[in-house]
GROMACS .gro file of C-alpha atoms in nm:
model
  344
    1UNK     CA    1   3.409  -4.535 -11.241
    2UNK     CA    2   3.184  -4.233 -11.264
    3UNK     CA    3   2.963  -4.114 -10.976
    4UNK     CA    4   2.661  -4.229 -11.175
    5UNK     CA    5   2.805  -4.581 -11.205
    6UNK     CA    6   2.880  -4.583 -10.833
    7UNK     CA    7   2.518  -4.498 -10.763
    8UNK     CA    8   2.397  -4.790 -10.972
    9UNK     CA    9   2.615  -5.026 -10.767
   10UNK     CA   10   2.503  -4.897 -10.425
   11UNK     CA   11   2.416  -5.183 -10.185
   12UNK     CA   12   2.052  -5.242 -10.110
   13UNK     CA   13   2.079  -5.531  -9.870
   14UNK     CA   14   1.897  -5.331  -9.600
   15UNK     CA   15   1.589  -5.306  -9.818
   16UNK     CA   16   1.624  -4.927  -9.864
   17UNK     CA   17   1.488  -4.781 -10.184
   18UNK     CA   18   1.713  -4.606 -10.434
   19UNK     CA   19   1.559  -4.272 -10.334
   20UNK     CA   20   1.671  -4.329  -9.973
   21UNK     CA   21   2.034  -4.414 -10.047
   22UNK     CA   22   2.103  -4.189 -10.345
   23UNK     CA   23   2.058  -3.824 -10.427
   24UNK     CA   24   2.062  -3.581 -10.718
   25UNK     CA   25   2.385  -3.387 -10.751
   26UNK     CA   26   2.586  -3.182 -10.996
   27UNK     CA   27   2.912  -3.362 -11.069
   28UNK     CA   28   3.231  -3.309 -11.267
   29UNK     CA   29   3.483  -3.575 -11.367
   30UNK     CA   30   3.733  -3.324 -11.508
   31UNK     CA   31   3.842  -2.963 -11.470
   32UNK     CA   32   3.712  -2.713 -11.719
   33UNK     CA   33   3.436  -2.469 -11.807
   34UNK     CA   34   3.071  -2.501 -11.707
   35UNK     CA   35   3.042  -2.768 -11.977
   36UNK     CA   36   3.206  -3.025 -11.745
   37UNK     CA   37   2.915  -2.998 -11.499
   38UNK     CA   38   2.619  -3.233 -11.529
   39UNK     CA   39   2.343  -3.387 -11.320
   40UNK     CA   40   2.380  -3.739 -11.180
   41UNK     CA   41   2.224  -3.973 -10.925
   42UNK     CA   42   2.496  -4.060 -10.673
   43UNK     CA   43   2.519  -4.214 -10.324
   44UNK     CA   44   2.438  -3.991 -10.028
   45UNK     CA   45   2.758  -3.890  -9.846
   46UNK     CA   46   2.853  -4.046  -9.514
   47UNK     CA   47   2.946  -3.827  -9.217
   48UNK     CA   48   3.254  -3.836  -8.994
   49UNK     CA   49   3.235  -3.804  -8.616
   50UNK     CA   50   3.268  -3.424  -8.624
   51UNK     CA   51   3.031  -3.373  -8.917
   52UNK     CA   52   2.659  -3.337  -8.978
   53UNK     CA   53   2.456  -3.433  -9.283
   54UNK     CA   54   2.260  -3.139  -9.420
   55UNK     CA   55   1.955  -3.159  -9.644
   56UNK     CA   56   2.052  -2.869  -9.868
   57UNK     CA   57   1.771  -2.625  -9.947
   58UNK     CA   58   1.990  -2.362 -10.115
   59UNK     CA   59   2.356  -2.320 -10.208
   60UNK     CA   60   2.561  -2.016 -10.302
   61UNK     CA   61   2.788  -1.981 -10.602
   62UNK     CA   62   3.119  -1.819 -10.510
   63UNK     CA   63   3.452  -1.754 -10.677
   64UNK     CA   64   3.618  -2.040 -10.488
   65UNK     CA   65   3.376  -2.288 -10.646
   66UNK     CA   66   3.461  -2.142 -10.988
   67UNK     CA   67   3.832  -2.200 -10.917
   68UNK     CA   68   3.770  -2.563 -10.816
   69UNK     CA   69   3.556  -2.625 -11.125
   70UNK     CA   70   3.813  -2.484 -11.365
   71UNK     CA   71   4.118  -2.610 -11.175
   72UNK     CA   72   4.276  -2.264 -11.201
   73UNK     CA   73   4.522  -2.153 -11.088
   74UNK     CA   74   4.703  -2.484 -11.118
   75UNK     CA   75   4.852  -2.454 -10.770
   76UNK     CA   76   4.505  -2.522 -10.625
   77UNK     CA   77   4.510  -2.871 -10.774
   78UNK     CA   78   4.767  -2.974 -10.513
   79UNK     CA   79   4.482  -2.953 -10.262
   80UNK     CA   80   4.179  -3.044 -10.475
   81UNK     CA   81   4.324  -3.311 -10.704
   82UNK     CA   82   4.607  -3.296 -10.955
   83UNK     CA   83   4.438  -3.451 -11.260
   84UNK     CA   84   4.073  -3.466 -11.159
   85UNK     CA   85   3.881  -3.324 -10.860
   86UNK     CA   86   3.902  -3.540 -10.548
   87UNK     CA   87   3.542  -3.449 -10.471
   88UNK     CA   88   3.333  -3.470 -10.790
   89UNK     CA   89   3.052  -3.256 -10.643
   90UNK     CA   90   3.127  -2.880 -10.646
   91UNK     CA   91   2.981  -2.621 -10.410
   92UNK     CA   92   3.079  -2.474 -10.072
   93UNK     CA   93   2.809  -2.237  -9.941
   94UNK     CA   94   2.494  -2.403  -9.811
   95UNK     CA   95   2.183  -2.355  -9.602
   96UNK     CA   96   1.955  -2.638  -9.500
   97UNK     CA   97   1.830  -2.875  -9.231
   98UNK     CA   98   2.041  -3.118  -9.029
   99UNK     CA   99   1.929  -3.477  -9.092
  100UNK     CA  100   2.206  -3.667  -8.909
  101UNK     CA  101   2.490  -3.586  -8.667
  102UNK     CA  102   2.825  -3.749  -8.599
  103UNK     CA  103   2.908  -3.905  -8.264
  104UNK     CA  104   3.132  -3.615  -8.160
  105UNK     CA  105   2.891  -3.336  -8.260
  106UNK     CA  106   2.754  -3.137  -7.964
  107UNK     CA  107   2.627  -2.808  -8.111
  108UNK     CA  108   2.362  -2.937  -8.350
  109UNK     CA  109   2.079  -3.189  -8.356
  110UNK     CA  110   1.855  -3.338  -8.621
  111UNK     CA  111   1.606  -3.080  -8.742
  112UNK     CA  112   1.826  -2.773  -8.680
  113UNK     CA  113   1.826  -2.515  -8.958
  114UNK     CA  114   2.187  -2.418  -9.035
  115UNK     CA  115   2.406  -2.231  -9.279
  116UNK     CA  116   2.777  -2.249  -9.345
  117UNK     CA  117   3.027  -2.436  -9.560
  118UNK     CA  118   2.993  -2.797  -9.668
  119UNK     CA  119   3.155  -3.047  -9.899
  120UNK     CA  120   2.975  -3.060 -10.231
  121UNK     CA  121   2.675  -2.835 -10.168
  122UNK     CA  122   2.540  -2.857 -10.526
  123UNK     CA  123   2.345  -3.164 -10.422
  124UNK     CA  124   2.041  -3.267 -10.224
  125UNK     CA  125   2.263  -3.362  -9.928
  126UNK     CA  126   2.609  -3.247  -9.818
  127UNK     CA  127   2.837  -3.309  -9.522
  128UNK     CA  128   2.962  -3.018  -9.314
  129UNK     CA  129   3.198  -2.991  -9.020
  130UNK     CA  130   3.043  -2.875  -8.695
  131UNK     CA  131   3.295  -2.590  -8.665
  132UNK     CA  132   3.197  -2.447  -9.005
  133UNK     CA  133   2.825  -2.408  -8.936
  134UNK     CA  134   2.592  -2.176  -8.746
  135UNK     CA  135   2.219  -2.169  -8.688
  136UNK     CA  136   2.025  -1.989  -8.958
  137UNK     CA  137   1.862  -1.668  -8.837
  138UNK     CA  138   1.485  -1.707  -8.833
  139UNK     CA  139   1.425  -1.377  -9.012
  140UNK     CA  140   1.603  -1.472  -9.335
  141UNK     CA  141   1.530  -1.737  -9.596
  142UNK     CA  142   1.743  -2.038  -9.682
  143UNK     CA  143   1.826  -1.864 -10.011
  144UNK     CA  144   1.955  -1.556  -9.829
  145UNK     CA  145   2.151  -1.759  -9.575
  146UNK     CA  146   2.314  -1.973  -9.843
  147UNK     CA  147   2.504  -1.680  -9.997
  148UNK     CA  148   2.657  -1.551  -9.674
  149UNK     CA  149   2.927  -1.797  -9.556
  150UNK     CA  150   3.221  -1.770  -9.798
  151UNK     CA  151   3.174  -1.410  -9.911
  152UNK     CA  152   3.057  -1.278  -9.574
  153UNK     CA  153   3.345  -1.435  -9.382
  154UNK     CA  154   3.601  -1.310  -9.635
  155UNK     CA  155   3.463  -0.954  -9.615
  156UNK     CA  156   3.462  -0.966  -9.236
  157UNK     CA  157   3.822  -1.086  -9.223
  158UNK     CA  158   3.937  -0.828  -9.478
  159UNK     CA  159   3.795  -0.548  -9.264
  160UNK     CA  160   3.951  -0.688  -8.949
  161UNK     CA  161   4.286  -0.717  -9.125
  162UNK     CA  162   4.264  -0.354  -9.231
  163UNK     CA  163   4.258  -0.260  -8.862
  164UNK     CA  164   3.991  -0.078  -8.668
  165UNK     CA  165   3.779   0.123  -8.911
  166UNK     CA  166   3.670   0.433  -8.720
  167UNK     CA  167   3.381   0.667  -8.799
  168UNK     CA  168   3.485   0.906  -9.072
  169UNK     CA  169   3.755   0.683  -9.220
  170UNK     CA  170   3.754   0.691  -9.598
  171UNK     CA  171   3.727   0.336  -9.734
  172UNK     CA  172   3.759   0.243 -10.102
  173UNK     CA  173   3.622  -0.096 -10.210
  174UNK     CA  174   3.727  -0.238 -10.546
  175UNK     CA  175   3.479  -0.498 -10.669
  176UNK     CA  176   3.203  -0.348 -10.456
  177UNK     CA  177   2.919  -0.507 -10.655
  178UNK     CA  178   3.040  -0.865 -10.616
  179UNK     CA  179   2.975  -1.120 -10.345
  180UNK     CA  180   3.252  -1.021 -10.104
  181UNK     CA  181   3.229  -0.655 -10.202
  182UNK     CA  182   2.857  -0.631 -10.128
  183UNK     CA  183   2.920  -0.739  -9.770
  184UNK     CA  184   3.234  -0.526  -9.737
  185UNK     CA  185   3.035  -0.214  -9.829
  186UNK     CA  186   2.773  -0.287  -9.564
  187UNK     CA  187   3.022  -0.383  -9.293
  188UNK     CA  188   3.233  -0.072  -9.358
  189UNK     CA  189   2.925   0.147  -9.351
  190UNK     CA  190   2.815  -0.011  -9.022
  191UNK     CA  191   3.155   0.084  -8.875
  192UNK     CA  192   3.091   0.449  -8.964
  193UNK     CA  193   3.320   0.473  -9.265
  194UNK     CA  194   3.268   0.698  -9.564
  195UNK     CA  195   3.252   0.433  -9.835
  196UNK     CA  196   3.343   0.464 -10.202
  197UNK     CA  197   3.266   0.164 -10.419
  198UNK     CA  198   3.423   0.082 -10.754
  199UNK     CA  199   3.227  -0.121 -11.008
  200UNK     CA  200   3.095  -0.111 -11.364
  201UNK     CA  201   2.836   0.148 -11.460
  202UNK     CA  202   2.552  -0.104 -11.482
  203UNK     CA  203   2.602  -0.201 -11.116
  204UNK     CA  204   2.639   0.144 -10.959
  205UNK     CA  205   2.279   0.156 -10.837
  206UNK     CA  206   2.329  -0.169 -10.643
  207UNK     CA  207   2.639  -0.037 -10.469
  208UNK     CA  208   2.459   0.285 -10.372
  209UNK     CA  209   2.169   0.082 -10.233
  210UNK     CA  210   2.415  -0.105 -10.010
  211UNK     CA  211   2.516   0.221  -9.844
  212UNK     CA  212   2.813   0.357 -10.040
  213UNK     CA  213   2.823   0.739 -10.039
  214UNK     CA  214   3.027   0.751 -10.358
  215UNK     CA  215   3.048   0.510 -10.652
  216UNK     CA  216   3.313   0.509 -10.925
  217UNK     CA  217   3.252   0.354 -11.267
  218UNK     CA  218   3.592   0.204 -11.341
  219UNK     CA  219   3.529   0.229 -11.716
  220UNK     CA  220   3.506   0.609 -11.690
  221UNK     CA  221   3.719   0.714 -11.393
  222UNK     CA  222   4.050   0.604 -11.243
  223UNK     CA  223   4.027   0.568 -10.865
  224UNK     CA  224   4.399   0.640 -10.851
  225UNK     CA  225   4.389   0.970 -11.042
  226UNK     CA  226   4.500   1.160 -10.732
  227UNK     CA  227   4.175   1.343 -10.661
  228UNK     CA  228   4.105   1.135 -10.348
  229UNK     CA  229   4.316   0.945 -10.098
  230UNK     CA  230   4.179   0.671  -9.876
  231UNK     CA  231   4.260   0.544  -9.529
  232UNK     CA  232   4.172   0.189  -9.631
  233UNK     CA  233   4.145   0.015  -9.968
  234UNK     CA  234   3.983  -0.327  -9.988
  235UNK     CA  235   4.094  -0.473 -10.321
  236UNK     CA  236   3.843  -0.749 -10.385
  237UNK     CA  237   3.884  -0.930 -10.717
  238UNK     CA  238   4.050  -0.623 -10.865
  239UNK     CA  239   4.376  -0.622 -11.055
  240UNK     CA  240   4.542  -0.281 -11.009
  241UNK     CA  241   4.916  -0.266 -10.979
  242UNK     CA  242   5.061  -0.208 -10.634
  243UNK     CA  243   5.180   0.137 -10.746
  244UNK     CA  244   4.820   0.235 -10.833
  245UNK     CA  245   4.693   0.115 -10.497
  246UNK     CA  246   4.962   0.318 -10.324
  247UNK     CA  247   4.875   0.634 -10.521
  248UNK     CA  248   4.518   0.612 -10.392
  249UNK     CA  249   4.619   0.557 -10.027
  250UNK     CA  250   4.698   0.819  -9.767
  251UNK     CA  251   5.063   0.827  -9.662
  252UNK     CA  252   4.993   0.581  -9.381
  253UNK     CA  253   4.692   0.404  -9.531
  254UNK     CA  254   4.631   0.029  -9.554
  255UNK     CA  255   4.546  -0.180  -9.860
  256UNK     CA  256   4.407  -0.531  -9.812
  257UNK     CA  257   4.415  -0.754 -10.118
  258UNK     CA  258   4.186  -1.053 -10.147
  259UNK     CA  259   4.099  -1.225 -10.472
  260UNK     CA  260   4.186  -1.103 -10.819
  261UNK     CA  261   4.146  -1.314 -11.128
  262UNK     CA  262   4.449  -1.215 -11.332
  263UNK     CA  263   4.803  -1.339 -11.297
  264UNK     CA  264   4.975  -1.654 -11.413
  265UNK     CA  265   4.796  -1.984 -11.464
  266UNK     CA  266   5.004  -2.141 -11.189
  267UNK     CA  267   4.960  -1.902 -10.895
  268UNK     CA  268   4.696  -1.657 -11.017
  269UNK     CA  269   4.659  -1.343 -10.806
  270UNK     CA  270   4.872  -1.480 -10.523
  271UNK     CA  271   5.182  -1.344 -10.695
  272UNK     CA  272   5.059  -0.986 -10.653
  273UNK     CA  273   4.958  -1.052 -10.293
  274UNK     CA  274   5.297  -1.194 -10.199
  275UNK     CA  275   5.472  -0.899 -10.365
  276UNK     CA  276   5.256  -0.667 -10.154
  277UNK     CA  277   5.365  -0.845  -9.836
  278UNK     CA  278   5.731  -0.825  -9.939
  279UNK     CA  279   5.711  -0.451 -10.011
  280UNK     CA  280   5.512  -0.347  -9.706
  281UNK     CA  281   5.796  -0.348  -9.445
  282UNK     CA  282   5.991  -0.093  -9.650
  283UNK     CA  283   5.722   0.174  -9.688
  284UNK     CA  284   5.502   0.382  -9.457
  285UNK     CA  285   5.185   0.247  -9.611
  286UNK     CA  286   5.068  -0.101  -9.514
  287UNK     CA  287   5.004  -0.359  -9.786
  288UNK     CA  288   4.862  -0.692  -9.679
  289UNK     CA  289   4.638  -0.977  -9.792
  290UNK     CA  290   4.357  -1.206  -9.681
  291UNK     CA  291   4.268  -1.558  -9.786
  292UNK     CA  292   3.921  -1.611  -9.646
  293UNK     CA  293   3.838  -1.898  -9.413
  294UNK     CA  294   3.509  -1.999  -9.252
  295UNK     CA  295   3.452  -2.066  -8.883
  296UNK     CA  296   3.150  -2.107  -8.659
  297UNK     CA  297   3.257  -1.798  -8.461
  298UNK     CA  298   3.254  -1.574  -8.769
  299UNK     CA  299   2.933  -1.731  -8.898
  300UNK     CA  300   2.763  -1.668  -8.563
  301UNK     CA  301   2.881  -1.306  -8.574
  302UNK     CA  302   2.737  -1.269  -8.924
  303UNK     CA  303   2.414  -1.437  -8.808
  304UNK     CA  304   2.379  -1.169  -8.540
  305UNK     CA  305   2.427  -0.894  -8.800
  306UNK     CA  306   2.170  -1.061  -9.026
  307UNK     CA  307   1.918  -1.078  -8.742
  308UNK     CA  308   1.967  -0.708  -8.671
  309UNK     CA  309   1.942  -0.614  -9.038
  310UNK     CA  310   2.292  -0.465  -9.033
  311UNK     CA  311   2.376  -0.668  -9.343
  312UNK     CA  312   2.134  -0.794  -9.606
  313UNK     CA  313   2.239  -1.045  -9.875
  314UNK     CA  314   2.225  -0.895 -10.223
  315UNK     CA  315   2.084  -1.169 -10.445
  316UNK     CA  316   2.089  -1.124 -10.822
  317UNK     CA  317   1.954  -1.450 -10.966
  318UNK     CA  318   1.828  -1.788 -10.851
  319UNK     CA  319   1.875  -2.109 -11.050
  320UNK     CA  320   1.742  -2.462 -10.984
  321UNK     CA  321   1.997  -2.739 -10.931
  322UNK     CA  322   1.975  -2.872 -11.285
  323UNK     CA  323   2.074  -2.530 -11.421
  324UNK     CA  324   2.402  -2.497 -11.232
  325UNK     CA  325   2.597  -2.491 -11.563
  326UNK     CA  326   2.391  -2.188 -11.673
  327UNK     CA  327   2.450  -2.023 -11.335
  328UNK     CA  328   2.824  -2.081 -11.370
  329UNK     CA  329   2.827  -1.928 -11.718
  330UNK     CA  330   2.640  -1.621 -11.593
  331UNK     CA  331   2.879  -1.587 -11.300
  332UNK     CA  332   3.187  -1.636 -11.518
  333UNK     CA  333   3.068  -1.363 -11.757
  334UNK     CA  334   3.093  -1.110 -11.472
  335UNK     CA  335   2.727  -1.014 -11.494
  336UNK     CA  336   2.625  -1.096 -11.138
  337UNK     CA  337   2.511  -0.807 -10.919
  338UNK     CA  338   2.579  -0.949 -10.576
  339UNK     CA  339   2.520  -1.321 -10.527
  340UNK     CA  340   2.382  -1.613 -10.729
  341UNK     CA  341   2.172  -1.880 -10.555
  342UNK     CA  342   2.117  -2.246 -10.640
  343UNK     CA  343   1.792  -2.392 -10.507
  344UNK     CA  344   1.756  -2.762 -10.438
   0.00000   0.00000   0.00000
């Protein structure tokens, strides 16, 4: 039974109208390209004791959502559904207003404006766990807040994993114009680092505007050509070999790998990350990895930085809910400069 059929069979014994018990949502009944995504009217989700129901005003499009939509790498299907997605509504990042709270929720109340990670945010309503939300800063819009959670938390954790970044440290960021990279540039700059970003030529101006002192167009220059060596490399959605990363590091530098879209269909970039971990104990340089997670503590830290203006979301394009397939195609083509927003 499709989500649309489920919606048509929703009980109405309480006298509620269809508009009160159903919602618009983007759904997928199979893994694949953006063509598997379509609009449907489905039942509103029900919350657990530790969850809240959020009226979604804006949602962010991130690489994790792309992975869940395509079902690649295949190893992810062990968690999200082997043959078809367990949750037919894609989307993680969200910002909106709390409309209901579970019995065990203590941090939020109806009417609170929040941002964080939910289950199926490409919809008018989504559930979210209390420990994966924070209050939205008053000085930013729902659209801005919606593109912070996944990418901002991943960037924050990558920098922490790299170790204390001190003023004057030379930091190289691969994928500096993307979602995670745009926050990594700003966070590194705030720590006093001398930041070099790597991106395509058409996105160099964005990376400079985020605070990078130097920008490398990867189509014209090799960051590992030996002219510079870096204390820290944040490899975000890049695909250099481990030997190239090492050539660009100082003798005791650290490389943190997160993301990367190449690799086998089964494990994707995780193969390179695990090889980095296996090699690291035998060399002076430190090679490590990060798989981003979202927590209320990290979201609250990012909220503080947003309030102070230390970080500012870099938004490229905004699409209405019904155009999520177009947004996914744009994202998949690698054209996005920063983040893509879905408005609901």
